[in-house]
Tab-separated table of C-alpha atoms in Angstrom:
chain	number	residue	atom	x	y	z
A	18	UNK	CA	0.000	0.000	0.000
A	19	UNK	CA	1.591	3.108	-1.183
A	20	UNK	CA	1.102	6.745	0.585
A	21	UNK	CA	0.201	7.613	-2.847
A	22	UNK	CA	-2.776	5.391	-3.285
A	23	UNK	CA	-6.163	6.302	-2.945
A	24	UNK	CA	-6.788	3.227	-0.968
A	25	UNK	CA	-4.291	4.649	1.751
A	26	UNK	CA	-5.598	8.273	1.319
A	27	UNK	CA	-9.177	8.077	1.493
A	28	UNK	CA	-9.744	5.096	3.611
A	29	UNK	CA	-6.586	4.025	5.697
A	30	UNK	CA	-5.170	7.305	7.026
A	31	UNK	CA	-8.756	8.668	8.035
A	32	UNK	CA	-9.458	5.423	9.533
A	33	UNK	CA	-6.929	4.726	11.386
A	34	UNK	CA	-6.170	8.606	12.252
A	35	UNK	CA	-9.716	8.924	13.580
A	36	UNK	CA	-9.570	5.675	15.586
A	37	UNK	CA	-6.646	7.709	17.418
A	38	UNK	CA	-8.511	10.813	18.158
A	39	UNK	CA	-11.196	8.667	19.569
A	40	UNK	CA	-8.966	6.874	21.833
A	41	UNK	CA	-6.012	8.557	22.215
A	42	UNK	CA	-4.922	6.164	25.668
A	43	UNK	CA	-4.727	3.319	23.157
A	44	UNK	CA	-2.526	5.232	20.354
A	45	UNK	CA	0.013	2.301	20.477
A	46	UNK	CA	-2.205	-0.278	20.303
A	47	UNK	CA	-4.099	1.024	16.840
A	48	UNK	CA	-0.718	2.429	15.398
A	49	UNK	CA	0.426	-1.246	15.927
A	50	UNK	CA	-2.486	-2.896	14.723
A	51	UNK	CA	-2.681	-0.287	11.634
A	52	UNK	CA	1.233	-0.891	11.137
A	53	UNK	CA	0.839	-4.719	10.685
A	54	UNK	CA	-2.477	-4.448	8.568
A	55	UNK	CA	-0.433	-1.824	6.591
A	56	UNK	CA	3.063	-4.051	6.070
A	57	UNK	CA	0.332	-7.300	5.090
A	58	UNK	CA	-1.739	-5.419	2.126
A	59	UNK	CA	1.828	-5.242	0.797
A	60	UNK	CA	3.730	-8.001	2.057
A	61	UNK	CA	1.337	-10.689	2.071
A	62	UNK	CA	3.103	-13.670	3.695
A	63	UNK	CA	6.468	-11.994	4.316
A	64	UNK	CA	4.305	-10.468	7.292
A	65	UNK	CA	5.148	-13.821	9.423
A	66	UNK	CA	9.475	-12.851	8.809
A	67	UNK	CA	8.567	-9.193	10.074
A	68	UNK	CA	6.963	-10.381	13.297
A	69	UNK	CA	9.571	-13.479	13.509
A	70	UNK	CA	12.313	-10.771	13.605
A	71	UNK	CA	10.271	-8.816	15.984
A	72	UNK	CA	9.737	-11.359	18.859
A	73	UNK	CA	13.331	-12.234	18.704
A	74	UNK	CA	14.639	-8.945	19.097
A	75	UNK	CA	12.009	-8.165	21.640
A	76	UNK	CA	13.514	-11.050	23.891
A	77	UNK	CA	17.255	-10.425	23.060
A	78	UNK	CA	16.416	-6.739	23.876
A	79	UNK	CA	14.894	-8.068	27.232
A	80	UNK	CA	17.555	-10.624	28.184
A	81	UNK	CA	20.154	-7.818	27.648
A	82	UNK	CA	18.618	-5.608	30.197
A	83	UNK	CA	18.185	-8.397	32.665
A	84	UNK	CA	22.025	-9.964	32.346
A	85	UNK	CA	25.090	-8.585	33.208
A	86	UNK	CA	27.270	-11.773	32.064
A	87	UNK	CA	27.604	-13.104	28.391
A	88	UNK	CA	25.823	-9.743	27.602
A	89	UNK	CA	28.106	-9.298	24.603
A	90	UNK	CA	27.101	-13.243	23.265
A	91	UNK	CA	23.585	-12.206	23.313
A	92	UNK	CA	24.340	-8.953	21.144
A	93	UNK	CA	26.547	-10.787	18.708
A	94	UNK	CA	23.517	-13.899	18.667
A	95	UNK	CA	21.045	-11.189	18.056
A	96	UNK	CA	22.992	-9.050	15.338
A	97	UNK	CA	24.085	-11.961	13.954
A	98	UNK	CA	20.283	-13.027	13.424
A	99	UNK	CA	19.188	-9.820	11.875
A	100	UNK	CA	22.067	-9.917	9.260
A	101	UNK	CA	21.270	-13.730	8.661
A	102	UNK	CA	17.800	-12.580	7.688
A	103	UNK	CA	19.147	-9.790	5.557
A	104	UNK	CA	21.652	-11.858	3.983
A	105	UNK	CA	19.398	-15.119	2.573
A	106	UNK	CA	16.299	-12.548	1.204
A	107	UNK	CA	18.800	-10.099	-0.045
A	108	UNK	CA	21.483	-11.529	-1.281
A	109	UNK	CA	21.868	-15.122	-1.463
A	110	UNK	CA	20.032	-15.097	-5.210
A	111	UNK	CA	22.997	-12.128	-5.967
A	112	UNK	CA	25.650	-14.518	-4.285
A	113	UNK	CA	24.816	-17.328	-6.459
A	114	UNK	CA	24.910	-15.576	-9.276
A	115	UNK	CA	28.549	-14.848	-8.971
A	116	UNK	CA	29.451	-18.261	-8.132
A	117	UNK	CA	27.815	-19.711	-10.962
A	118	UNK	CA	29.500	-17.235	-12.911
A	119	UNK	CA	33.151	-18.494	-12.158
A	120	UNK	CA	32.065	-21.742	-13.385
A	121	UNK	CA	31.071	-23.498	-10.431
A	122	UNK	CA	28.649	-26.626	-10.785
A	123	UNK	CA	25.928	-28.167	-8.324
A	124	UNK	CA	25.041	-24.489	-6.764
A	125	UNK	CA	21.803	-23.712	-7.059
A	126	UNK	CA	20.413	-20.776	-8.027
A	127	UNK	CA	18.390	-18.466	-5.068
A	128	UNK	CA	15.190	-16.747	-6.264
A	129	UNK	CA	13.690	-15.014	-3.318
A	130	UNK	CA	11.561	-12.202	-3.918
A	131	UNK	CA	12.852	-9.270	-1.411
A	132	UNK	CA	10.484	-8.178	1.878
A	133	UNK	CA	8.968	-5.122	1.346
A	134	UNK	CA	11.501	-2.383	3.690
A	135	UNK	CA	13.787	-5.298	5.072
A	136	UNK	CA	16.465	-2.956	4.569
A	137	UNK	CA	14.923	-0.508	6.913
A	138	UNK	CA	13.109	-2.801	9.694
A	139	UNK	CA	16.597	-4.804	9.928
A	140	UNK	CA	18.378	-1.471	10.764
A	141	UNK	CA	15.865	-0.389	13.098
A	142	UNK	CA	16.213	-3.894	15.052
A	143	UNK	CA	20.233	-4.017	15.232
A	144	UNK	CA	20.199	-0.349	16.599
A	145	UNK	CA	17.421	-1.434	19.478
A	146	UNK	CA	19.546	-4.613	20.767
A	147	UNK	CA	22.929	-2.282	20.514
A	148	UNK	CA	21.160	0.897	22.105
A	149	UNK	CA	19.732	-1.529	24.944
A	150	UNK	CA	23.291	-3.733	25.219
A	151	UNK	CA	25.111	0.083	25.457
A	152	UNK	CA	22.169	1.038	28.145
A	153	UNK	CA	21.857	4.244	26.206
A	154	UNK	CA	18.093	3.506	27.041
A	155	UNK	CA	16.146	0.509	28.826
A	156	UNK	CA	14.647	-2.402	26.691
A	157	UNK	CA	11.018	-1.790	25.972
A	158	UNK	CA	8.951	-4.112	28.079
A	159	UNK	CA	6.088	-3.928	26.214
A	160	UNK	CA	4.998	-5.982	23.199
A	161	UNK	CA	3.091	-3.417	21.970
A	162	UNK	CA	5.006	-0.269	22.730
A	163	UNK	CA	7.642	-2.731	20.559
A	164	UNK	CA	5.541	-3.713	17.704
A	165	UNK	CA	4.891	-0.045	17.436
A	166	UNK	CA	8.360	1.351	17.338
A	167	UNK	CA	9.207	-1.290	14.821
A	168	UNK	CA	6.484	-1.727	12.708
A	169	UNK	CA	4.786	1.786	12.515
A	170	UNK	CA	3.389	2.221	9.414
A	171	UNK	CA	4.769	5.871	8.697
A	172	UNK	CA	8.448	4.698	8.531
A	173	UNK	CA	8.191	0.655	7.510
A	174	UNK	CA	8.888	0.745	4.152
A	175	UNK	CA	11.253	3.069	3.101
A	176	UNK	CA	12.283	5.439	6.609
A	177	UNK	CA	13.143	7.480	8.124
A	178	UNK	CA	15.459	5.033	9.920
A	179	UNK	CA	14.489	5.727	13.384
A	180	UNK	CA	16.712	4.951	16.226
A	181	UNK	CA	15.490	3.384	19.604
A	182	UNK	CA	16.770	6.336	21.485
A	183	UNK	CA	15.390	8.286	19.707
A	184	UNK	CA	12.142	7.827	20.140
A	185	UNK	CA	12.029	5.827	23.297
A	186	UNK	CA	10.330	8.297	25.200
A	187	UNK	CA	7.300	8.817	22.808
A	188	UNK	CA	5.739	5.797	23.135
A	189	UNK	CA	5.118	7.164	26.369
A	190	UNK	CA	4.261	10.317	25.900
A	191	UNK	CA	2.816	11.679	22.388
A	192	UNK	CA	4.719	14.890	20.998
A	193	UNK	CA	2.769	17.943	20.130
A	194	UNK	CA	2.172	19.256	16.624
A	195	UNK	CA	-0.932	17.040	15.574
A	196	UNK	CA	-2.846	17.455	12.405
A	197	UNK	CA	-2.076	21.470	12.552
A	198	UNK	CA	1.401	20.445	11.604
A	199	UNK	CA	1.215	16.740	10.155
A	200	UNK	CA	-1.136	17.438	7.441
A	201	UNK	CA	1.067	20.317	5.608
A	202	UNK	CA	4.075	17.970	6.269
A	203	UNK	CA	1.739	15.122	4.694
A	204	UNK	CA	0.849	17.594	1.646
A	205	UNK	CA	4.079	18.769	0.764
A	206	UNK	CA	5.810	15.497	0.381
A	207	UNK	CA	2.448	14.143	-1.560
A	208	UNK	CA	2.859	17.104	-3.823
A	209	UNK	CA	6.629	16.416	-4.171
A	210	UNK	CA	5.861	12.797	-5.447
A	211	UNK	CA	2.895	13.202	-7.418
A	212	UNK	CA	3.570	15.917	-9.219
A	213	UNK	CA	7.148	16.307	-9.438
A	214	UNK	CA	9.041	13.057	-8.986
A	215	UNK	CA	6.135	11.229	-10.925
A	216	UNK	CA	6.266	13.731	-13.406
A	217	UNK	CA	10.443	13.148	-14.306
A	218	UNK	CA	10.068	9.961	-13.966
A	219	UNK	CA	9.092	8.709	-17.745
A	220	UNK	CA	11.834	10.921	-19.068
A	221	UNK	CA	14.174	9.410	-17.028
A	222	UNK	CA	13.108	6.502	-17.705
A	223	UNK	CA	12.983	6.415	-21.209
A	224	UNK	CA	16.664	7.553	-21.029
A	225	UNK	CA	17.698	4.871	-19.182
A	226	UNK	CA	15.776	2.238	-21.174
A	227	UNK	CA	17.914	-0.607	-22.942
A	228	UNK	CA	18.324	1.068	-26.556
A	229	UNK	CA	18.600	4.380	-26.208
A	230	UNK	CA	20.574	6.314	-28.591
A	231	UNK	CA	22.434	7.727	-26.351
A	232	UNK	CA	23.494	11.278	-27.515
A	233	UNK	CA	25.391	13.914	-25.191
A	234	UNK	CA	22.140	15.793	-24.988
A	235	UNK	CA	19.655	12.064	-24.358
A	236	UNK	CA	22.418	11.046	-21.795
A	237	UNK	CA	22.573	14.683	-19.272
A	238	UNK	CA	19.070	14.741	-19.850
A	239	UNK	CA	18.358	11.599	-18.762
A	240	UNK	CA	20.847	11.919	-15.524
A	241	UNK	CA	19.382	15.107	-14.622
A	242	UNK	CA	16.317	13.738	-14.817
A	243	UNK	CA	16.860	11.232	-12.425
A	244	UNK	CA	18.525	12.740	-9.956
A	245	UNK	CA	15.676	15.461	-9.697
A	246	UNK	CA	13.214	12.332	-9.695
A	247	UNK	CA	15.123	10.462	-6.884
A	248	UNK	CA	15.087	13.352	-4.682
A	249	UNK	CA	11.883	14.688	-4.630
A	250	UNK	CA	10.373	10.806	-4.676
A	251	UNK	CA	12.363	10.020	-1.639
A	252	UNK	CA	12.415	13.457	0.332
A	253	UNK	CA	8.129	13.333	-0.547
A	254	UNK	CA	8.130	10.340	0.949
A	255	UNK	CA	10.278	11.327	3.708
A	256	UNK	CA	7.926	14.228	4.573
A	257	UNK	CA	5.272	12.064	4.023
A	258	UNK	CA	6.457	9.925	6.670
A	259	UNK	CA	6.776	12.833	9.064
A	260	UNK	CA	3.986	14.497	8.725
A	261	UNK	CA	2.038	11.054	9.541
A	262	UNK	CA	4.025	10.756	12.482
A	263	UNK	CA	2.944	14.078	13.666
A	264	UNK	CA	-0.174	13.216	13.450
A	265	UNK	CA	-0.398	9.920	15.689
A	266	UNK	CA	1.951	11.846	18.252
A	267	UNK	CA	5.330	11.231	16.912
A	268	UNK	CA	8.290	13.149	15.904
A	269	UNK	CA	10.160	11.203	13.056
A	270	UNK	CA	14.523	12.488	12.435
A	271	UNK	CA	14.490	14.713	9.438
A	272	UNK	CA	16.039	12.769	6.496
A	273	UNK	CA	17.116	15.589	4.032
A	274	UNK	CA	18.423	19.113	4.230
A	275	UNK	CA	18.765	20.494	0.994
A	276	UNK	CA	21.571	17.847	-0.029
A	277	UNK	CA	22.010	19.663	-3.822
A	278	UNK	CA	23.256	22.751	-2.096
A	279	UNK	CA	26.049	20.918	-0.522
A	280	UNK	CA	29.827	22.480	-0.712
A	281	UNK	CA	31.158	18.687	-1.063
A	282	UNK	CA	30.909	15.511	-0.470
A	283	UNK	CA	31.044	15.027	2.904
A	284	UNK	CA	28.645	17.754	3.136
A	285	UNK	CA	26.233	15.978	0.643
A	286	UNK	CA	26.162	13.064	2.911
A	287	UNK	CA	25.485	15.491	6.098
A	288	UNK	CA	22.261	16.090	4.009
A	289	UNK	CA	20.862	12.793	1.899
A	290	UNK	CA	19.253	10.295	3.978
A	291	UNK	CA	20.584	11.682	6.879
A	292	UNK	CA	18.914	8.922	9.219
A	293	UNK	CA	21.137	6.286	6.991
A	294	UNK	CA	24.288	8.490	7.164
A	295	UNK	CA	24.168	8.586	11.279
A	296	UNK	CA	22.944	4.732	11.794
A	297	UNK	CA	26.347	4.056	9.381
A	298	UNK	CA	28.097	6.691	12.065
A	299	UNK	CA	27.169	5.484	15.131
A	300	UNK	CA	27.006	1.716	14.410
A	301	UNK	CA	29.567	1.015	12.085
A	302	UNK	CA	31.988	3.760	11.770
A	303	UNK	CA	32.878	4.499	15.287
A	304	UNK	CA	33.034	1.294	16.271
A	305	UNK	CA	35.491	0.827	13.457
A	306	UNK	CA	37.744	3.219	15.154
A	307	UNK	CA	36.036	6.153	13.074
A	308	UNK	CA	39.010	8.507	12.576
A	309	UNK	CA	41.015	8.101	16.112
A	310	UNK	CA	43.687	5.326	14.636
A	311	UNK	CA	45.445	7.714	11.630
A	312	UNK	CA	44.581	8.675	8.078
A	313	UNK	CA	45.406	5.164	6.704
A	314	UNK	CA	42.755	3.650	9.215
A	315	UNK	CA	40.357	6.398	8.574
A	316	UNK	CA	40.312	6.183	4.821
A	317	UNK	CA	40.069	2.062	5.500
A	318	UNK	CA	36.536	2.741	7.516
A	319	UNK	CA	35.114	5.263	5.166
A	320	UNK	CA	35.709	2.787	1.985
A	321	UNK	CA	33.820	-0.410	3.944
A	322	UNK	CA	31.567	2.463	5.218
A	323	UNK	CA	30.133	3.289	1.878
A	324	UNK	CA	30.512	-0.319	0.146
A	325	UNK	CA	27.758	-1.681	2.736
A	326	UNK	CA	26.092	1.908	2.412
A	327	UNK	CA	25.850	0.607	-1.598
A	328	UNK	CA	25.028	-2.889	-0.755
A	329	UNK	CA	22.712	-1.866	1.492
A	330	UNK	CA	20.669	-0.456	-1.623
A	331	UNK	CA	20.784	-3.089	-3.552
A	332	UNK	CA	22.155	-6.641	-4.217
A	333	UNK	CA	24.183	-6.177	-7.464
A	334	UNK	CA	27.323	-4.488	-9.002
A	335	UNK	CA	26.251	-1.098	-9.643
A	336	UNK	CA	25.291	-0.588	-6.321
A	337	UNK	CA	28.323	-1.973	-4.833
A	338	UNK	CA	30.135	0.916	-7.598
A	339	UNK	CA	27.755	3.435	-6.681
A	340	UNK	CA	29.123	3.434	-2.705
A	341	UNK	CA	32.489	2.481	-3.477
A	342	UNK	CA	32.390	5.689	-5.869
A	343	UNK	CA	31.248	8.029	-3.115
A	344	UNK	CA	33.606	6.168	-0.322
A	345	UNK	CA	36.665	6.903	-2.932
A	346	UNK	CA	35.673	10.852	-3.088
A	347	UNK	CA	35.534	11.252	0.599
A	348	UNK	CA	38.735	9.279	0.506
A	349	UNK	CA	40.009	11.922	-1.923
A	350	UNK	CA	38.339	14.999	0.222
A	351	UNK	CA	40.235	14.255	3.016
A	352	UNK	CA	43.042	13.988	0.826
A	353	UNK	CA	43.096	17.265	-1.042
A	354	UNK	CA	41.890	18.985	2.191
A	355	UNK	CA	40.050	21.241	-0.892
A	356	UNK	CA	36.475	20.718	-0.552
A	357	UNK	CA	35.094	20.994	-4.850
A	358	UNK	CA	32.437	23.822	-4.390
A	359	UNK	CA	28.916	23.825	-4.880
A	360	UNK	CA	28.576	22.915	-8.727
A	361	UNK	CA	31.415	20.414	-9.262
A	362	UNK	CA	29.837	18.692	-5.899
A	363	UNK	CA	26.512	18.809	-7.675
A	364	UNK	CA	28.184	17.039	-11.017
A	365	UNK	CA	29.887	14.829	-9.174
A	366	UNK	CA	26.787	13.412	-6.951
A	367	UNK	CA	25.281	13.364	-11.176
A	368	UNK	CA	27.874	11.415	-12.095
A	369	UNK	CA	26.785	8.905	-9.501
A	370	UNK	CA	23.489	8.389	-9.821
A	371	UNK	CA	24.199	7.364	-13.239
A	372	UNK	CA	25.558	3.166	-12.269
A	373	UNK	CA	22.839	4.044	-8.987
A	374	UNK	CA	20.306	4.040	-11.589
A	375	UNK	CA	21.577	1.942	-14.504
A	376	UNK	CA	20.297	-1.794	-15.548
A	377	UNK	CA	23.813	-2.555	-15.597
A	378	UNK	CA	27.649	-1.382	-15.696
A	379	UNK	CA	27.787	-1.586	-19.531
A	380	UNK	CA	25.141	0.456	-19.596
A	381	UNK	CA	26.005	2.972	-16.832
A	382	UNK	CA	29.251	3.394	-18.687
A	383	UNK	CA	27.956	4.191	-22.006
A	384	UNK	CA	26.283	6.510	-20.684
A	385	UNK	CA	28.857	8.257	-18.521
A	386	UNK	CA	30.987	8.347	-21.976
A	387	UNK	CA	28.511	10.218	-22.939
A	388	UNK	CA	28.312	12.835	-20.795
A	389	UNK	CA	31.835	12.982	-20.918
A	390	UNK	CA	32.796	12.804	-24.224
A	391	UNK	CA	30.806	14.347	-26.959
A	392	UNK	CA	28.582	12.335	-28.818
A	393	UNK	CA	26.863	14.318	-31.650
A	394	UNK	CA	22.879	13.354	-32.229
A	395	UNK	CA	19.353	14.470	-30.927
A	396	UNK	CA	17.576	13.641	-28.430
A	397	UNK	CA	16.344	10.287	-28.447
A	398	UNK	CA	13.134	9.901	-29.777
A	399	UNK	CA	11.382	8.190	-26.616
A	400	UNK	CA	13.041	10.614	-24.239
A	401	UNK	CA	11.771	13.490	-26.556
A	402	UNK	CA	8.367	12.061	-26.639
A	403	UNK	CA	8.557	11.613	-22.511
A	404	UNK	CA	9.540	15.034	-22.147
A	405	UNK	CA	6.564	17.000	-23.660
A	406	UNK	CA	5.782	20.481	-22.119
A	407	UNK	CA	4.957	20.155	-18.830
A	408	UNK	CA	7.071	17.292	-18.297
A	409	UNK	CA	9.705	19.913	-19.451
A	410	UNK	CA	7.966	22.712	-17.147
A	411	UNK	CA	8.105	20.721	-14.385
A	412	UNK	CA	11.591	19.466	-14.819
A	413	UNK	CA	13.254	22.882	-15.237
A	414	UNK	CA	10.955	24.263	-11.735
A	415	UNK	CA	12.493	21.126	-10.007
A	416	UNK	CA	16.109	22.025	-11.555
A	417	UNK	CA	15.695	25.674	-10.165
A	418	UNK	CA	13.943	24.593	-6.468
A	419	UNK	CA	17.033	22.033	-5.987
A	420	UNK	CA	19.683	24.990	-6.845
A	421	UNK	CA	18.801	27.887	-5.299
A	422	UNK	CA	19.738	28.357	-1.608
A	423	UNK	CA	17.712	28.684	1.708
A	424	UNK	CA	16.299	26.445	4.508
A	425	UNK	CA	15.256	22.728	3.763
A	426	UNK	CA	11.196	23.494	3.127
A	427	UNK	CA	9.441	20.763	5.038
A	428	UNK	CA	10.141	22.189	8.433
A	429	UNK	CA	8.988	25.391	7.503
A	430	UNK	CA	5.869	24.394	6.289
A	431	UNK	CA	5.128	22.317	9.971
A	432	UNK	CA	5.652	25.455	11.543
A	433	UNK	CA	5.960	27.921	9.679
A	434	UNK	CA	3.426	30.956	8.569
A	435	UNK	CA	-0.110	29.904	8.353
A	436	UNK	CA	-0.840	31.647	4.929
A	437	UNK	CA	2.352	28.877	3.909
A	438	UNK	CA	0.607	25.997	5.412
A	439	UNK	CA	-2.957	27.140	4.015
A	440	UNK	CA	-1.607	27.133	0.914
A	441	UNK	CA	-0.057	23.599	0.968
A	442	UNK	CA	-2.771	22.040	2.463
A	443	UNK	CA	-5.624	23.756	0.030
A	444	UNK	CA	-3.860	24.211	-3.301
A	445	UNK	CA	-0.883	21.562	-3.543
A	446	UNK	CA	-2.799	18.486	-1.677
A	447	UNK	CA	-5.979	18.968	-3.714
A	448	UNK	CA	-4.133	18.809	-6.928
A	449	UNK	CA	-1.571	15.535	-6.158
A	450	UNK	CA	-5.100	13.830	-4.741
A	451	UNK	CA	-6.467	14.961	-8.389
A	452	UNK	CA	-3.473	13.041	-9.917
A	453	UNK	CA	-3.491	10.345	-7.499
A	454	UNK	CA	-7.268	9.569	-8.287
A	455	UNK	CA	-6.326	9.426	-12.260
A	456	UNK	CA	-4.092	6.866	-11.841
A	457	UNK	CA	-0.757	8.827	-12.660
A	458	UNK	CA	1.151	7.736	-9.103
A	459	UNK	CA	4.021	5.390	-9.615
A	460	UNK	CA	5.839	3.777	-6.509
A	461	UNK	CA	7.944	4.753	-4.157
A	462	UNK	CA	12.024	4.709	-5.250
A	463	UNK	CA	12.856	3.143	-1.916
A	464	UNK	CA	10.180	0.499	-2.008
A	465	UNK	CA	12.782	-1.731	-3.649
A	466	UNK	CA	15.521	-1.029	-1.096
């Protein structure tokens, strides 16, 4: 069930949000309940592996605040668990693959289709059993209060990734904001999907298509494309997500602050998927050793950093390229001691959603060669017939919105002037729900992560 449905926005948000007015002392109980109806309209089956993962965390989570010996065996059992689960829906069919590949016989080939968000609901279980094994916060002792954290039906699917911490105390106590500042949240990212992402999206997608004569002009159209399609369909979604959360008492980590504005790298990933970029951080990184063992160390960390950050996206080669790509210009950052500026930043991060995007590395190649290298020719003709006028319209607003500086615009339209909020909530929202209701939504980008 996609935010962008009408099934979700005319019968299972006002449902479920006016169950929670009506009995607010039981807000856990129908967000969980709602959460796990939610996950199974999508998930079908795969429901069973959600809650599976859920009651064993819940019990590792509980042992861990009960022990003080062999605490550290219970983490490792329990981490250990979680990446198991990752590892055989994510990436044994990819594994096999490459074995088969090198010409080895008898291995069979894995064909799982992947969970719906296990990238996201995996992450949000190893950072519960590590947050409750560093007592950074007691283990949650109800079931419920659990299911909710983990399952809640705002951040499933595609995040923000949400850290126990971080949000411990809310399932106790609901935050303030409510519909006043939920529902503008809500509209702006529906208005970011529907009508912008959605919008790029065919271009894009006709200029990544196997066949494209790919021309200088088809190839930078078709990577701009994209990368204004990936950010407004994940940052809508992202304000999607918090906006719903404000609206069943919860305050979800922002997720994006204006990452095309950044002065480099390392700045860029201050800004994209932030909630990613800190879980990697605090989890990962620092335990590593982070930067305290030397330069040789700290470049060593960043580069296994940002191969699992690409292998987190995806099981396959050009996500693996993709992260290693990013890991070796952080690598080069620190380097240089230079940061590239605002526009060779932006071409760079271009540059890299190209493989990000790509069926494949022959084809993310050819078309890196030609935005490179000139290659004389039009525009090809399925990209040109994508991009009519208000495709084009739309695409050159979105170019302009992502460029020019200021404050990230979600926030501001939570809290900010009413007039702003007035006019997100009864211009922009009635006009996505117009496109929504003909049909023209598409999925989520992160679904598939």
């Amino acid at each position: 069930m996609s935010f962008a449905s009408p099934l979700f926005l005319w019968f299972f948000m006002p449902a479920t949000l006016v169950a929670y007015w009506l009995l607010p002392r039981f807000r856990n109980g129908i967000v969980a309940v709602a959460s796990l109806v939610f996950y199974a309209w999508g998930a079908g089956a795969y429901t069973l592996l959600l809650l599976s993962a859920i009651a064993v965390n819940y019990a590792a989570g509980r042992v861990l605040d009960r022990i003080e010996h062999r605490r550290t065996a219970v983490l490792v059992a329990a981490v250990a668990w979680n990446l198991a689960i990752l590892a055989v829906w994510k990436y044994a069919g990819f594994a096999t693959q490459q074995i088969r590949a090198l010409g080895v016989e008898g291995v069979p080939l894995v064909e799982l289709a992947l969970p719906i968000g296990i990238s996201f609901f995996t992450f949000h279980h190893i950072s519960y059993v590590v947050d409750v094994y560093r007592r950074s916060t007691p283990a949650q002792t109800s079931v419920v209060g659990f299911v909710t954290y983990i399952a809640m039906f705002p951040q499933l699917v595609a995040g923000p990734i949400v850290r126990y911490h971080e949000i411990s105390g809310q399932l106790a106590k609901p935050v303030e904001g409510g519909l006043a500042a939920g529902f503008p949240r809500f509209a702006l990212g529906l208005a970011k999907k529907v009508v912008i992402a959605d919008s790029l999206a065919p271009i894009a997608d006709a200029a990544f298509a196997p066949g494209a004569e790919m021309s200088t002009v088809t190839a930078w159209v078709g990577a701009l494309a994209y990368t204004l399609q990936i950010y407004f369909d994940f940052s809508g979604y992202s304000d999607m997500a918090i906006g719903l959360g404000l609206m069943i008492g919860f305050r979800l980590p922002e997720n994006f602050d204006r990452p095309y504005s950044a002065h480099s790298i390392t700045d860029f990933w201050r800004r994209w998927h932030m909630s990613l970029s800190r879980w990697f951080r605090d989890y990962v990184y620092i335990p590593l050793g982070g930067n305290r063992h030397g330069p040789w160390r700290t470049y060593r960390n960043l580069l296994t950093i940002f191969v699992l950050c690409g292998l987190w996206h995806g099981a396959d080669w050009t996500f693996l390229v993709w992260g290693l790509y990013h890991g070796v210009l952080l690598v080069a950052e620190r380097l240089l001691r230079v940061p590239p500026g605002r526009l060779v930043t932006f071409l760079l991060v271009v540059f890299g959603w190209v493989p990000f995007r790509a069926e494949s590395l022959p084809a993310a190649w050819n078309m890196l060669g030609a935005m490179v290298t000139w290659r004389p020719g039009p525009l090809d003709e399925f990209v040109a017939h994508a991009a009519n006028p208000q495709r084009l319209a739309v695409f050159a607003l979105a170019l302009v919105v992502v460029l020019l500086p200021g404050r990230p615009l979600g926030p501001i339209v939570a809290t900010g002037p009413r007039p702003l909020r007035a006019a997100v909530t009864w211009l922009a929202a009635p006009y996505a729900a117009l496109l929504v209701a003909a049909g023209t939504f598409s999925p989520f980008l992160y679904y598939q992560f």
